[in-house]
Short mmCIF file of C-alpha atoms and ligand atoms in Angstrom, two decimals:
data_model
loop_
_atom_site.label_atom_id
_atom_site.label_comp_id
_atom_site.label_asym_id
_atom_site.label_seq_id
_atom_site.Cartn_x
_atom_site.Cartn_y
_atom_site.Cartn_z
CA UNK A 1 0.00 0.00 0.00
CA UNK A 2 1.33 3.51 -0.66
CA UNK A 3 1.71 6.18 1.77
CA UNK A 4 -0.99 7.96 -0.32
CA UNK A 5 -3.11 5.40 -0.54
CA UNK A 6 -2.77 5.23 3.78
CA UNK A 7 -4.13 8.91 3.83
CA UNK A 8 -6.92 7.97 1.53
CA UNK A 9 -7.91 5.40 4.00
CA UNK A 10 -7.59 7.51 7.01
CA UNK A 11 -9.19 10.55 5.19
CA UNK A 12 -12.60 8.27 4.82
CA UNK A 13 -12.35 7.09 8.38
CA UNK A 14 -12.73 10.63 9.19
CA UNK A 15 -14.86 11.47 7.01
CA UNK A 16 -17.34 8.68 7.85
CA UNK A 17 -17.11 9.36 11.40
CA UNK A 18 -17.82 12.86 10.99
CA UNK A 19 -20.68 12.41 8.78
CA UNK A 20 -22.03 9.17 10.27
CA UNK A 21 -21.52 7.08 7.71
CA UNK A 22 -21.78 3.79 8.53
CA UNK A 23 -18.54 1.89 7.48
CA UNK A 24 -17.55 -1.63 7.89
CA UNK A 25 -16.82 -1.40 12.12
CA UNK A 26 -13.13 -1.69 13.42
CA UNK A 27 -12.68 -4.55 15.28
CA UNK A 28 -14.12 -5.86 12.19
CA UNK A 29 -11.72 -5.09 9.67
CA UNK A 30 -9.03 -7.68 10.24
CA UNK A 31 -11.07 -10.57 10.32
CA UNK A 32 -12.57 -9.04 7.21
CA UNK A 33 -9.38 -8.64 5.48
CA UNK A 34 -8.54 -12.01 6.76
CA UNK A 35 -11.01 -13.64 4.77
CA UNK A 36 -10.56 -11.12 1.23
CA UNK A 37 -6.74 -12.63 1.61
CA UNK A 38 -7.78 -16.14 1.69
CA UNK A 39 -10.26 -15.86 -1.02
CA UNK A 40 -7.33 -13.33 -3.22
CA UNK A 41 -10.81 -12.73 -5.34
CA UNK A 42 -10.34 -11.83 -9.28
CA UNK A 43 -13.70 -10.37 -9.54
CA UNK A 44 -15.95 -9.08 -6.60
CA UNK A 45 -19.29 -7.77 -6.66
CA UNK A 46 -19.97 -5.00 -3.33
CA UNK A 47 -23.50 -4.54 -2.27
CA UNK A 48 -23.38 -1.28 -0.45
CA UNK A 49 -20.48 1.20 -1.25
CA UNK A 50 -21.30 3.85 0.96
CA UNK A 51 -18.32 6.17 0.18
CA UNK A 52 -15.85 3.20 -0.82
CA UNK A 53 -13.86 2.47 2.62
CA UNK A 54 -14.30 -1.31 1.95
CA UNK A 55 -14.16 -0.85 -1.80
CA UNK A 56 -10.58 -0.07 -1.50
CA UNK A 57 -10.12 -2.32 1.31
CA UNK A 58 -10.68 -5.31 -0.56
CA UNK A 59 -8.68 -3.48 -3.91
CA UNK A 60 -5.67 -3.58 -1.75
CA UNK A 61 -5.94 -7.26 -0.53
CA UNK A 62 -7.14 -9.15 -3.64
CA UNK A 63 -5.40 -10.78 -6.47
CA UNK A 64 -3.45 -7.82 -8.34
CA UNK A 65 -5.70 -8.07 -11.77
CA UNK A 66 -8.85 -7.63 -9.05
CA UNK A 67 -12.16 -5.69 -10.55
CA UNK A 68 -14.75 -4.89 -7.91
CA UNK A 69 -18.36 -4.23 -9.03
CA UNK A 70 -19.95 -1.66 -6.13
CA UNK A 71 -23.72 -0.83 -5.55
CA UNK A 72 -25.13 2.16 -3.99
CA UNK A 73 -28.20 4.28 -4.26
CA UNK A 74 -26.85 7.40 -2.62
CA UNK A 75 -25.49 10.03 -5.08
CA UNK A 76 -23.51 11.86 -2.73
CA UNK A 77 -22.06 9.05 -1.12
CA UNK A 78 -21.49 7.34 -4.70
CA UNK A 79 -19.81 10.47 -6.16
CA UNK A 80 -17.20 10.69 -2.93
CA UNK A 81 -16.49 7.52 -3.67
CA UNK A 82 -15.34 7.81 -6.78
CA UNK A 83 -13.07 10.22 -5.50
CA UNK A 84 -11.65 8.78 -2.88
CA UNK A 85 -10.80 5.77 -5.62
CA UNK A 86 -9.67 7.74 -7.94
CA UNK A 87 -6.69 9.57 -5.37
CA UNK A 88 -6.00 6.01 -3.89
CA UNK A 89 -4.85 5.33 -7.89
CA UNK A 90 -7.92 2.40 -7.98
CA UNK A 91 -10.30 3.08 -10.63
CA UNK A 92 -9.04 0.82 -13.50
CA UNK A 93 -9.96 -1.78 -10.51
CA UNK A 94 -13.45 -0.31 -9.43
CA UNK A 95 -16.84 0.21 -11.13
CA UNK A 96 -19.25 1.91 -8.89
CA UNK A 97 -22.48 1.79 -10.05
CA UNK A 98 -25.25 4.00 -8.78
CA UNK A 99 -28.90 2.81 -7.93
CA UNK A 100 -31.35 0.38 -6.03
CA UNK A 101 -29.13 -2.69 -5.67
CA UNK A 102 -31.81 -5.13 -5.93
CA UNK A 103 -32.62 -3.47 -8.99
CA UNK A 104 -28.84 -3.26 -10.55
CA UNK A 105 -28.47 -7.15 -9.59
CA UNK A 106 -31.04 -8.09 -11.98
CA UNK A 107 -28.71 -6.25 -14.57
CA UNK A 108 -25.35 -8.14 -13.75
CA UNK A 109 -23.34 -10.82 -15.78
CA UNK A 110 -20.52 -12.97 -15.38
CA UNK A 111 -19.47 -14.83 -12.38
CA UNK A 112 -17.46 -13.21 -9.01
CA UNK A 113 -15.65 -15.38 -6.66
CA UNK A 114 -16.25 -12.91 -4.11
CA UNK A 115 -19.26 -11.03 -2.54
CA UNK A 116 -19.92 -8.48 -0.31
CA UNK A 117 -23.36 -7.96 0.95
CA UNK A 118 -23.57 -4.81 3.24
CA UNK A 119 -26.72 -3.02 2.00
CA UNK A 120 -29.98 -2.58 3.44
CA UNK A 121 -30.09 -5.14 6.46
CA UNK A 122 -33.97 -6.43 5.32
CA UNK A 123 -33.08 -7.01 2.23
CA UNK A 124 -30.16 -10.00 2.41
CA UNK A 125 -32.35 -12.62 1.42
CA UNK A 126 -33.31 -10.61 -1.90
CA UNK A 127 -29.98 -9.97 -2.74
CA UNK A 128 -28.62 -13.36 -1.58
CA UNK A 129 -31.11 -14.57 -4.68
CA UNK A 130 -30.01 -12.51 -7.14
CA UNK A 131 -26.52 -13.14 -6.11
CA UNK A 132 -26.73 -16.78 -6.46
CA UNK A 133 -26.50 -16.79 -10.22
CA UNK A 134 -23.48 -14.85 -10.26
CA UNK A 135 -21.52 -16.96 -7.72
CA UNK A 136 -18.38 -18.42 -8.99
CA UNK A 137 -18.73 -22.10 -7.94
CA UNK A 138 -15.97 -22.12 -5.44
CA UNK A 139 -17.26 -18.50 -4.50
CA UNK A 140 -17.54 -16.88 -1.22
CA UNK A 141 -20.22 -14.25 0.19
CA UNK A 142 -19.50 -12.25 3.55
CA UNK A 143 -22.18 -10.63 5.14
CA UNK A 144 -22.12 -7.86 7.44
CA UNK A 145 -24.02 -7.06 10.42
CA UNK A 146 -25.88 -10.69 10.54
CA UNK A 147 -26.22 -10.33 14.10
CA UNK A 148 -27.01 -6.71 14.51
CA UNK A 149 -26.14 -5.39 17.81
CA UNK A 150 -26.58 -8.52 19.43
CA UNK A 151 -30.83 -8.61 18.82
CA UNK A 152 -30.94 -11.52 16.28
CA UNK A 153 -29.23 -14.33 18.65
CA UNK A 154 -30.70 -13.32 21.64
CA UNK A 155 -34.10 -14.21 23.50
CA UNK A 156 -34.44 -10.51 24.39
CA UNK A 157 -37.22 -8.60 21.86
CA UNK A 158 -35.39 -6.00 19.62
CA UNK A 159 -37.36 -2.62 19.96
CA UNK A 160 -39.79 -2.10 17.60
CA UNK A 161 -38.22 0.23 14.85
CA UNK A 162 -35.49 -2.87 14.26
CA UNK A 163 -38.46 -6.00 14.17
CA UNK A 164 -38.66 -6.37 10.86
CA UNK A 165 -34.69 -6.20 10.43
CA UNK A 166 -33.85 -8.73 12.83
CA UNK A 167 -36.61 -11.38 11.83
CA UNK A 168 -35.09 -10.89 8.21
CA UNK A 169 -31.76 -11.39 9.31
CA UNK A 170 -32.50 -14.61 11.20
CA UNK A 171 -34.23 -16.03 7.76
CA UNK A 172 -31.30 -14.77 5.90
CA UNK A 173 -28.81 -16.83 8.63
CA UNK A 174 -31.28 -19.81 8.35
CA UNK A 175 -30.72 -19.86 4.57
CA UNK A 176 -27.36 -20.04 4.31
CA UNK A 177 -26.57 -21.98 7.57
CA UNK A 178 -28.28 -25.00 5.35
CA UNK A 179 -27.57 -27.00 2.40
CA UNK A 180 -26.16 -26.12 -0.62
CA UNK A 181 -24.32 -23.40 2.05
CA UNK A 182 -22.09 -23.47 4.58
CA UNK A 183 -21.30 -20.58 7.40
CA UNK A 184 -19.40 -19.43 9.21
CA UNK A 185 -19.88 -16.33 11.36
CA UNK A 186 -17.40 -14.23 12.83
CA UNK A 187 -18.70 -12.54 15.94
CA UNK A 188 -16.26 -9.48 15.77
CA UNK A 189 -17.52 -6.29 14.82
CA UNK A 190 -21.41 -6.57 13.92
CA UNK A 191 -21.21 -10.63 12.96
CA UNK A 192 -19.62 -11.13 9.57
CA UNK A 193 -21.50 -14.36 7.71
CA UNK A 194 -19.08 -16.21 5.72
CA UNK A 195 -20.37 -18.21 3.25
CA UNK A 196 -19.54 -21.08 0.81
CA UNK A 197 -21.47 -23.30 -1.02
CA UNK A 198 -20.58 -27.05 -0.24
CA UNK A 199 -19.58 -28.67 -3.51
N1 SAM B 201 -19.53 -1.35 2.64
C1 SAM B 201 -19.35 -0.01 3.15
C2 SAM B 201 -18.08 0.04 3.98
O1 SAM B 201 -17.91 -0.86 4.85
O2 SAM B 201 -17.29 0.95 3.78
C3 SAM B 201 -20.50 0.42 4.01
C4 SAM B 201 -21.85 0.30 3.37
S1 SAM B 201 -23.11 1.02 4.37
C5 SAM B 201 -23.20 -0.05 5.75
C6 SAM B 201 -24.54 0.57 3.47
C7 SAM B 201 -24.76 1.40 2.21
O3 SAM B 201 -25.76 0.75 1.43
C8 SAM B 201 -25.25 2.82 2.47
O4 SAM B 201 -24.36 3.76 1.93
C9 SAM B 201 -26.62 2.87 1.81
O5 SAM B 201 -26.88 4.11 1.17
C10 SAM B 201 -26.52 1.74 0.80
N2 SAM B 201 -27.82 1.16 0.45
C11 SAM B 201 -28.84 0.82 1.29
N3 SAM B 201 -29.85 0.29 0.61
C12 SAM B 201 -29.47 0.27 -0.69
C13 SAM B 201 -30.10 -0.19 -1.90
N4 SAM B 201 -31.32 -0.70 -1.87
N5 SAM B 201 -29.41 -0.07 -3.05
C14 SAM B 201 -28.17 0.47 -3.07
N6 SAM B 201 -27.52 0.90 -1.96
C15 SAM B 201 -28.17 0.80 -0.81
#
């Protein structure tokens, strides 16, 4: 990693923090980046930019000839990202695309061996089937925030507001805790699901 591409990195974590923008947490991001080096993905497909943190995250840990395909419906946040890509030196490895995800899913072709699903927490099970298609056959899909502030493993109601969110996310968990999937969740952070599909 270049020094420049450090002070891109540590320009969006302020950034984000200023502007509450959610980004992938920090006791997160190794285990994260532990998994993107294991996989060394070729092509990845990013449900959620935001403003690109994890974009270039994963840019910087994949196989060198990586190209990332990033979703996100916010034109503000879409546009910084683009910037922020573009000064870490990135963009021949990035297309962001801009719009509903489970709308641009429907559009995609080819195959990824990595995905990142960290969109709109009620909709993983949607995306998860329009994913599906496009997974490589040895592919991988992590999925952030799975157990959302601790509500969807534990006996304890979630407030209202975050029902519907946490009864999705348990479906979504059931799904891919079952055949033809295998998971694996890693508690740091918000719960990363890590998830093959047995061959
Ligand atoms: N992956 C980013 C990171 O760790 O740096 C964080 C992504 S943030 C948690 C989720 C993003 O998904 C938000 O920027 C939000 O605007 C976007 N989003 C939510 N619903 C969406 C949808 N239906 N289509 C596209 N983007 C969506």
């Amino acid at each position: 990693m270049t020094s420049e591409q450090e002070r891109v990195l540590r320009d969006m974590e302020r950034y984000a923090a200023a502007h509450h923008v959610p980004i992938i947490w920090e006791n997160a991001r190794e285990a994260f980046l532990g998994v993107v080096r294991e996989v060394r993905p070729h092509r990845v497909l990013e449900i959620g930019t935001a403003i690109g943190y994890s974009t270039l995250l994963i840019a910087l840990n994949s196989a060198d000839d990586v190209q990332i395909t990033s979703l996100e419906f916010n034109e503000e946040r879409h546009r910084l990202a683009q910037s922020y890509i573009e000064r870490a030196g990135m963009s021949n490895h990035v297309n962001l695309l801009l719009g509903d995800a489970g709308e641009l899913l429907m559009r995609l072709d080819g195959t990824y061996d990595f995905v990142f699903i960290d969109a709109a927490k009620g909709q993983y099970v949607d995306y998860l089937q329009k994913v599906m298609p496009l997974l490589a056959s040895n592919g991988v899909i992590a999925a952030d925030n799975v157990l959302f502030r601790g509500y969807v493993r534990s006996d304890e109601k979630p407030p209202r507001r975050f029902k519907t969110i946490v009864k999705r996310l348990r479906m979504y968990l059931e799904l891919v805790t079952k055949p033809p999937f295998q998971t694996e969740i890693l508690e740091n952070g918000d719960g990363l699901a890590v998830t093959r599909r047995k061959l």
